[in-house]
């Protein structure tokens, strides 16, 4: 049986936290582009846009379920100029978020509309996690300078 209150709380957490993540990815996009890493800049700009799309879907679903959307307080998040440190940080955010998101997705299993939104978001986050892991492995194999040259 679906606990609508729990789902609404989870959707609100996503709205608050993911809006901040989208802003963080947009900031990182600008930083990396300014450093000359245009591919990374484009990747994180696209990622920010995707996240804003999920925020919109969660807001719409909260409203559909009769909930009240809040513009929740967000804690300060770090900003990085070092690409490697950023990827490591972002990877950990994905890992932590996926563990939490999995339980919320399971909770919404009987609410098909919410379940589909959360499942799609989960799959996107999982892809992001795998991408970050792959990049760190690639850096290890080909060296940082070679990897950075590929990001220009």
mmCIF file of C-alpha atoms in Angstrom, residues 20-73:
data_model
loop_
_atom_site.group_PDB
_atom_site.id
_atom_site.type_symbol
_atom_site.label_atom_id
_atom_site.label_comp_id
_atom_site.label_asym_id
_atom_site.label_seq_id
_atom_site.Cartn_x
_atom_site.Cartn_y
_atom_site.Cartn_z
ATOM 1 C CA UNK A 20 20.574 22.721 -5.818
ATOM 2 C CA UNK A 21 22.401 19.973 -7.707
ATOM 3 C CA UNK A 22 21.245 21.494 -10.988
ATOM 4 C CA UNK A 23 22.609 24.877 -9.889
ATOM 5 C CA UNK A 24 25.855 23.201 -8.839
ATOM 6 C CA UNK A 25 26.224 21.467 -12.185
ATOM 7 C CA UNK A 26 25.522 24.748 -13.991
ATOM 8 C CA UNK A 27 28.232 26.469 -11.916
ATOM 9 C CA UNK A 28 30.714 23.655 -12.545
ATOM 10 C CA UNK A 29 29.864 23.824 -16.238
ATOM 11 C CA UNK A 30 30.872 27.480 -16.345
ATOM 12 C CA UNK A 31 34.053 26.870 -14.347
ATOM 13 C CA UNK A 32 35.211 24.002 -16.551
ATOM 14 C CA UNK A 33 34.336 25.874 -19.759
ATOM 15 C CA UNK A 34 36.315 28.895 -18.494
ATOM 16 C CA UNK A 35 39.279 26.581 -17.894
ATOM 17 C CA UNK A 36 39.087 25.565 -21.552
ATOM 18 C CA UNK A 37 37.413 22.192 -21.013
ATOM 19 C CA UNK A 38 34.497 22.763 -23.352
ATOM 20 C CA UNK A 39 33.374 19.122 -23.428
ATOM 21 C CA UNK A 40 33.062 19.031 -19.649
ATOM 22 C CA UNK A 41 31.323 22.394 -19.713
ATOM 23 C CA UNK A 42 28.761 21.079 -22.198
ATOM 24 C CA UNK A 43 28.283 17.826 -20.303
ATOM 25 C CA UNK A 44 27.520 19.528 -17.013
ATOM 26 C CA UNK A 45 25.304 22.177 -18.657
ATOM 27 C CA UNK A 46 23.249 19.357 -20.203
ATOM 28 C CA UNK A 47 23.212 17.535 -16.892
ATOM 29 C CA UNK A 48 21.884 20.648 -15.123
ATOM 30 C CA UNK A 49 19.094 20.940 -17.706
ATOM 31 C CA UNK A 50 18.145 17.255 -17.228
ATOM 32 C CA UNK A 51 18.006 17.732 -13.473
ATOM 33 C CA UNK A 52 15.773 20.765 -13.823
ATOM 34 C CA UNK A 53 13.467 18.599 -15.926
ATOM 35 C CA UNK A 54 13.211 16.068 -13.084
ATOM 36 C CA UNK A 55 12.559 18.890 -10.615
ATOM 37 C CA UNK A 56 9.676 20.037 -12.835
ATOM 38 C CA UNK A 57 8.261 16.513 -13.001
ATOM 39 C CA UNK A 58 8.431 16.148 -9.225
ATOM 40 C CA UNK A 59 6.769 19.525 -8.689
ATOM 41 C CA UNK A 60 3.983 18.554 -11.067
ATOM 42 C CA UNK A 61 3.531 15.227 -9.277
ATOM 43 C CA UNK A 62 3.387 16.869 -5.852
ATOM 44 C CA UNK A 63 0.643 19.127 -7.161
ATOM 45 C CA UNK A 64 -1.176 16.192 -8.798
ATOM 46 C CA UNK A 65 -1.176 14.371 -5.450
ATOM 47 C CA UNK A 66 -2.627 17.432 -3.700
ATOM 48 C CA UNK A 67 0.588 18.315 -1.916
ATOM 49 C CA UNK A 68 2.096 21.691 -1.230
ATOM 50 C CA UNK A 69 5.364 22.517 -2.989
ATOM 51 C CA UNK A 70 7.955 24.293 -0.890
ATOM 52 C CA UNK A 71 11.049 26.210 -1.865
ATOM 53 C CA UNK A 72 13.087 24.468 0.804
ATOM 54 C CA UNK A 73 16.270 25.723 2.371
#
